[in-house]
CSV table of C-alpha atoms in Angstrom, one decimal:
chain,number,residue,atom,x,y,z
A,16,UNK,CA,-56.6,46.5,-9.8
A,17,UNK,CA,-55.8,43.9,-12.4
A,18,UNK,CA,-56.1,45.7,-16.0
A,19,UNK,CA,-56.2,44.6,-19.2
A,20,UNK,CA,-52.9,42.3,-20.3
A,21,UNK,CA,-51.8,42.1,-24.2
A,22,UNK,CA,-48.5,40.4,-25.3
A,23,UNK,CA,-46.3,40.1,-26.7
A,24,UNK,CA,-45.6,43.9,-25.8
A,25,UNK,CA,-43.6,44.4,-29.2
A,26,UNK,CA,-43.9,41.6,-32.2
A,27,UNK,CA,-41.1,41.8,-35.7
A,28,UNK,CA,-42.2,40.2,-38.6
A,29,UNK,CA,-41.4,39.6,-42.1
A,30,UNK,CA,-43.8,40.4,-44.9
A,31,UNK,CA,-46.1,38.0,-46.0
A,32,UNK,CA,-45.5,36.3,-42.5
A,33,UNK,CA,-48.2,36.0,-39.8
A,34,UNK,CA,-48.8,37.3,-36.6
A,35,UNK,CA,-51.1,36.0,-33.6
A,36,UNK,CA,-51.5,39.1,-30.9
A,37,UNK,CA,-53.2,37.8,-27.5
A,38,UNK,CA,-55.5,39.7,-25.3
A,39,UNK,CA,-56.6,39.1,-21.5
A,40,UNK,CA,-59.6,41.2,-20.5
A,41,UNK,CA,-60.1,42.8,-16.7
A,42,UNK,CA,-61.7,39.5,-14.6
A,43,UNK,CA,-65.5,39.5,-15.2
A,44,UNK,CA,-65.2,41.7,-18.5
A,45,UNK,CA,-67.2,40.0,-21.2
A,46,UNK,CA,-66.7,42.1,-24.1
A,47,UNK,CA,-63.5,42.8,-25.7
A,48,UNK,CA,-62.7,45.4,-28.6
A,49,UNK,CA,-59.5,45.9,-30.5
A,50,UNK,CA,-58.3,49.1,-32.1
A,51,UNK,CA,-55.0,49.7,-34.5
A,52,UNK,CA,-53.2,52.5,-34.4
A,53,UNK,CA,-50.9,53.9,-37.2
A,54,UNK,CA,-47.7,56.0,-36.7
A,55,UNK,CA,-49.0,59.9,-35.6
A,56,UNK,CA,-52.7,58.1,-36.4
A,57,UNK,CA,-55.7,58.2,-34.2
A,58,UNK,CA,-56.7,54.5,-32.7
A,59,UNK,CA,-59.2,53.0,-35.5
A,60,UNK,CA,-61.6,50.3,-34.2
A,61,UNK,CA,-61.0,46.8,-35.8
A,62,UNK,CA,-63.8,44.5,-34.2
A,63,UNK,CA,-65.6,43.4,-31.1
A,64,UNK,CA,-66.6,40.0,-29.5
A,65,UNK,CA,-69.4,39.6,-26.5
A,66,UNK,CA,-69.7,36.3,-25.3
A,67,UNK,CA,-67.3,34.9,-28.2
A,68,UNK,CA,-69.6,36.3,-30.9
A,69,UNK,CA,-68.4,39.1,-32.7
A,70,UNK,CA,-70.3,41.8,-32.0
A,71,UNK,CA,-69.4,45.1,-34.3
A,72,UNK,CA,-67.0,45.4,-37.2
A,73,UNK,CA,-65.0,48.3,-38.2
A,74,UNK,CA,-62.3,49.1,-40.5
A,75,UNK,CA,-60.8,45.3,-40.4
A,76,UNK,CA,-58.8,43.8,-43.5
A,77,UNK,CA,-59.9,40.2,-44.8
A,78,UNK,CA,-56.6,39.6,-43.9
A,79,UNK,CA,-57.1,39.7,-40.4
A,80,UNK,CA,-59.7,37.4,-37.9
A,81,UNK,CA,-60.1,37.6,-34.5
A,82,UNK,CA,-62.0,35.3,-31.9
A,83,UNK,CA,-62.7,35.3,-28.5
A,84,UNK,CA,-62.6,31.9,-26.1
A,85,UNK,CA,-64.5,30.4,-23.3
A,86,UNK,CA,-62.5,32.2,-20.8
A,87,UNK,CA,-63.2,35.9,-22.7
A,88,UNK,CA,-59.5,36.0,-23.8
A,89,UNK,CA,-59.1,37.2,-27.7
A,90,UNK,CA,-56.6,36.5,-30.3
A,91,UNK,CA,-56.1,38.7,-33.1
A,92,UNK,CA,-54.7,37.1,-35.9
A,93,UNK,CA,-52.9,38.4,-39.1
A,94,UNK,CA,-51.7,36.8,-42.5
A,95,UNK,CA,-50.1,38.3,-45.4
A,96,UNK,CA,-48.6,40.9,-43.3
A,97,UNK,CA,-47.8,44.2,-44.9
A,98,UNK,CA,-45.6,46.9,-44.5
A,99,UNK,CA,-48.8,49.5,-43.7
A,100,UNK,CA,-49.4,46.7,-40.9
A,101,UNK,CA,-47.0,48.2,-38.6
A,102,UNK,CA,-49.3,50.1,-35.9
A,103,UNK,CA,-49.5,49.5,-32.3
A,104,UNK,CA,-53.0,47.1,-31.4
A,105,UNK,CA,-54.5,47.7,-28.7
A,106,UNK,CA,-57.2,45.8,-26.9
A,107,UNK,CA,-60.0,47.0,-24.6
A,108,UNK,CA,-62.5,45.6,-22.8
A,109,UNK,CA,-65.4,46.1,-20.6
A,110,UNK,CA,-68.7,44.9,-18.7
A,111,UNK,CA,-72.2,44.6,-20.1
A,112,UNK,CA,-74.0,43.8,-17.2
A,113,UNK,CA,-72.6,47.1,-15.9
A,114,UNK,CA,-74.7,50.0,-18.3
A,115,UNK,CA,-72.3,52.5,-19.7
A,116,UNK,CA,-69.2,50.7,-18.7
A,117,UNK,CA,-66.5,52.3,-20.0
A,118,UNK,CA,-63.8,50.4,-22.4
A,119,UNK,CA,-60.0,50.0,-20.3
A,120,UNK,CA,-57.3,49.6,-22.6
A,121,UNK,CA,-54.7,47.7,-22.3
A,122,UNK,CA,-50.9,48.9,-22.9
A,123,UNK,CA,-50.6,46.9,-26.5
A,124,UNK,CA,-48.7,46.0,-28.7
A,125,UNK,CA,-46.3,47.3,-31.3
A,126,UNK,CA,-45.6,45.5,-34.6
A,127,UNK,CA,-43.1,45.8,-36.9
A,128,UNK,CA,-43.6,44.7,-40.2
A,129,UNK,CA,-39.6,44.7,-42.1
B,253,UNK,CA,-72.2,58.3,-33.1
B,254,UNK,CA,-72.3,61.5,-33.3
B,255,UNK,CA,-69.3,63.9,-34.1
B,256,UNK,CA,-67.0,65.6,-32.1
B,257,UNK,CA,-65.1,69.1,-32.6
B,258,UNK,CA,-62.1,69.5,-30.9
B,259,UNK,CA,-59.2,72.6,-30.5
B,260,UNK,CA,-55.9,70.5,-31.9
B,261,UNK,CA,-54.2,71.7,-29.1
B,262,UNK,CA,-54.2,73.8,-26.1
B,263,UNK,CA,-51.6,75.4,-23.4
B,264,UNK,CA,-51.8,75.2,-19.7
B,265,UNK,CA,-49.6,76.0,-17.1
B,266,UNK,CA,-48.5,73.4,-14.6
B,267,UNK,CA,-50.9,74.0,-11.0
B,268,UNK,CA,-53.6,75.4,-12.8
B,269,UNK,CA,-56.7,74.2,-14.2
B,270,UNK,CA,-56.7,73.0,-17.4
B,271,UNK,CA,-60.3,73.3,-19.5
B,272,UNK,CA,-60.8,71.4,-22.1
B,273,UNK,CA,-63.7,72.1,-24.7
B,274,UNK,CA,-66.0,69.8,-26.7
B,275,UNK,CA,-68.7,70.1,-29.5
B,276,UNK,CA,-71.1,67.5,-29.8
B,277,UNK,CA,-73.9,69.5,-31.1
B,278,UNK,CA,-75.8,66.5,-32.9
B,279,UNK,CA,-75.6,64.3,-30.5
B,280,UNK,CA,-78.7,62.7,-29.2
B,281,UNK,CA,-80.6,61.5,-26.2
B,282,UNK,CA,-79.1,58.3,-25.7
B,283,UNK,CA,-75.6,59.1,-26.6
B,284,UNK,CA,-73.2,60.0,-23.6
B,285,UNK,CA,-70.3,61.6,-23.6
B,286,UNK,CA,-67.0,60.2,-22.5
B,287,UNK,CA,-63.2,61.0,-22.2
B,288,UNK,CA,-60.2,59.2,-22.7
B,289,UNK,CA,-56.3,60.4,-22.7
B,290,UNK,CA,-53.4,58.8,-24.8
B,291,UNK,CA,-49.7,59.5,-23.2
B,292,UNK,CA,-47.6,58.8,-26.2
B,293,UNK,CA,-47.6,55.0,-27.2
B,294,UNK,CA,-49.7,53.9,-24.6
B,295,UNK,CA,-53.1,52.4,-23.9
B,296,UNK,CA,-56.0,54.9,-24.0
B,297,UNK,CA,-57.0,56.2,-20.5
B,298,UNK,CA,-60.3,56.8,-19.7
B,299,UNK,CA,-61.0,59.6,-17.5
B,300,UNK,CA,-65.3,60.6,-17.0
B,301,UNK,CA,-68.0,59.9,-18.8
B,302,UNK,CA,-71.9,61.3,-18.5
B,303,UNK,CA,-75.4,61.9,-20.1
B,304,UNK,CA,-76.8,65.5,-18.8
B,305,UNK,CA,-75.6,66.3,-15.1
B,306,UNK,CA,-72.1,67.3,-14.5
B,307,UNK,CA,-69.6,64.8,-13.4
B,308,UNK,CA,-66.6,64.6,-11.2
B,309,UNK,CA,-64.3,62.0,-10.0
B,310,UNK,CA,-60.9,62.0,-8.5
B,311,UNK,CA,-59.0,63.0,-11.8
B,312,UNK,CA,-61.8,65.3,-13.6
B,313,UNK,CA,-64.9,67.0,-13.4
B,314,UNK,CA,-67.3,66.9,-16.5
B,315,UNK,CA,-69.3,69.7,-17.0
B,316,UNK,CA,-71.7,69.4,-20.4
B,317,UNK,CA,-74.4,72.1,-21.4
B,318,UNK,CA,-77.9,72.0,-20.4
B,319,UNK,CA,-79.1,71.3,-24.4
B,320,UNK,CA,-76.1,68.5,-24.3
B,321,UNK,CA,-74.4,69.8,-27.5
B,322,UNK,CA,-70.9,71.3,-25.8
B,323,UNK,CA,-68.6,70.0,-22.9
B,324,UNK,CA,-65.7,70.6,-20.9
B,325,UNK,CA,-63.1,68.8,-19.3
B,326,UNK,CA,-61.7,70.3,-16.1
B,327,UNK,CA,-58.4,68.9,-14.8
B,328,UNK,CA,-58.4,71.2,-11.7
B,329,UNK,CA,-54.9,70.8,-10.8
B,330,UNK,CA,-52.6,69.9,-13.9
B,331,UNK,CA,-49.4,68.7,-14.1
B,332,UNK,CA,-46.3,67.7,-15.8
B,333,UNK,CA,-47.8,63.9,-16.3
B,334,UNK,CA,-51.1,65.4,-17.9
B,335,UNK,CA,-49.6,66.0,-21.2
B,336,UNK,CA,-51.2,64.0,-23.4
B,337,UNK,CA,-53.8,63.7,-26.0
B,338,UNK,CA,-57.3,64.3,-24.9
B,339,UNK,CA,-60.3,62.2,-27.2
B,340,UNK,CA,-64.0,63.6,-26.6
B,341,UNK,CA,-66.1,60.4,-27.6
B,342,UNK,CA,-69.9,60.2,-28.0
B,343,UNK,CA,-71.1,57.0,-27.5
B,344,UNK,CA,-74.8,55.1,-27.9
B,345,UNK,CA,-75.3,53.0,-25.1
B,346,UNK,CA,-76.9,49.8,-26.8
B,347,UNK,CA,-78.0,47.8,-23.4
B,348,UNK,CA,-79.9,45.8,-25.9
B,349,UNK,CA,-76.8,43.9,-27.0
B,350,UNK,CA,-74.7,46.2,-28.7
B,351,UNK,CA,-70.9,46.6,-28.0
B,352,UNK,CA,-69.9,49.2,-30.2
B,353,UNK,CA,-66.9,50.3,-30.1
B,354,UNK,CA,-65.6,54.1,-29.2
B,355,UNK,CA,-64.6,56.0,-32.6
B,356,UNK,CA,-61.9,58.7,-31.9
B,357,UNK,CA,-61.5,61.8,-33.6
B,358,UNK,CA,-59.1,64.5,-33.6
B,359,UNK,CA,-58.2,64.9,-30.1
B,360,UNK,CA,-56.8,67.7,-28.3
B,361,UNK,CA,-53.1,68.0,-27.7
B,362,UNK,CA,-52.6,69.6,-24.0
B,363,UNK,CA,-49.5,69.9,-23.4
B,364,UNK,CA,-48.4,71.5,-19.2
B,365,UNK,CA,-45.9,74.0,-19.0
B,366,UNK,CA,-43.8,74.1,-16.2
């Protein structure tokens, strides 16, 4: 079964560079979610889109935005990037016409931040 | 959401059943309770969810107390491959809109012996 696709798989950037991580849901998944996750950290929830409107907000910098398109595919994007920044991102997504679907991750993506 | 309670980490030895326990005593009637593994560095896995009646699939069963405030994850038949880091999630089903997100706590560490 097709699963949730996120590249690039790992992403090294400078400080104060910017970074542009891409997410492709499971076919027919409407709602995407992504989550960073710090070095021995637990995955913290960023921010959510349904039907390209964000749809819940977490722990998100200013410096980041997000947006999902017509065909339910996100981009996270990231300016100013710091040093703490390095985390791996991952991306989930799931089915509201389907109650209680669960959220399928994708593998994601590790940046570096030198 | 409500909270979860955890043991950091647990023992089992490879072939038998692995148990994993979960406190969710504030949770409430619309929350359900789901599970999700991490093997290091990748996506989050999820495994079972429910509301009240005890679930099974073909990786887990689900077992949650009749008042809903304590659950258990059975893997009946562990192995090498189900090391990992185990997340017990409570999560409000919004089916009016809502997409929130899962929050993860603590986890449980299970590591398989040989």
């Amino acid at each position: 079964a097709a699963g949730v696709i996120q590249s690039p798989r790992h992403l090294i950037k400078e400080k104060r560079e910017t970074a542009t991580l891409k997410c492709y849901p499971i076919p027919r998944h409407d709602t995407v979610y992504w989550y960073q996750q710090g070095p021995g950290q637990d995955p913290q929830f960023l921010i959510s889109f349904y039907e390209k409107m964000q749809s819940d907000k977490g722990s998100i910098p200013d410096r980041f935005s997000a947006q999902q398109f017509s065909d339910y595919h996100s981009e996270l994007n990231m300016s100013s990037l710091e040093l703490g920044d390095s985390a791996l991102y991952f991306c989930a997504s799931s089915s509201r016409d389907r109650p209680n679907s669960p959220l399928h991750f994708g593998n994601g993506t590790r940046l570096t931040v030198t | 959401d409500a909270k979860t309670t955890q043991p950091p980490s647990m023992d089992c030895a490879e072939g038998r059943a692995a148990n994993l326990p979960c406190n969710h005593s504030t949770i409430s009637g619309n929350e359900y309770v789901y599970w999700y593994r991490q093997i290091h560095s990748q996506g989050p896995q999820y495994i079972i969810h429910g509301l009240k009646n005890n679930e099974t699939n073909e990786m887990a069963s689900l077992i949650i107390t009749e008042d809903r405030k304590s659950s258990t994850l059975i893997l009946p038949h562990a192995t090498l491959r189900d090391t990992a880091v185990y997340y017990c999630i409570v999560r409000v089903w919004d089916s009016g809109g809502g997409a929130d997100g899962l929050t993860f706590g603590k986890g449980t560490h299970l590591i398989i012996q040989p």
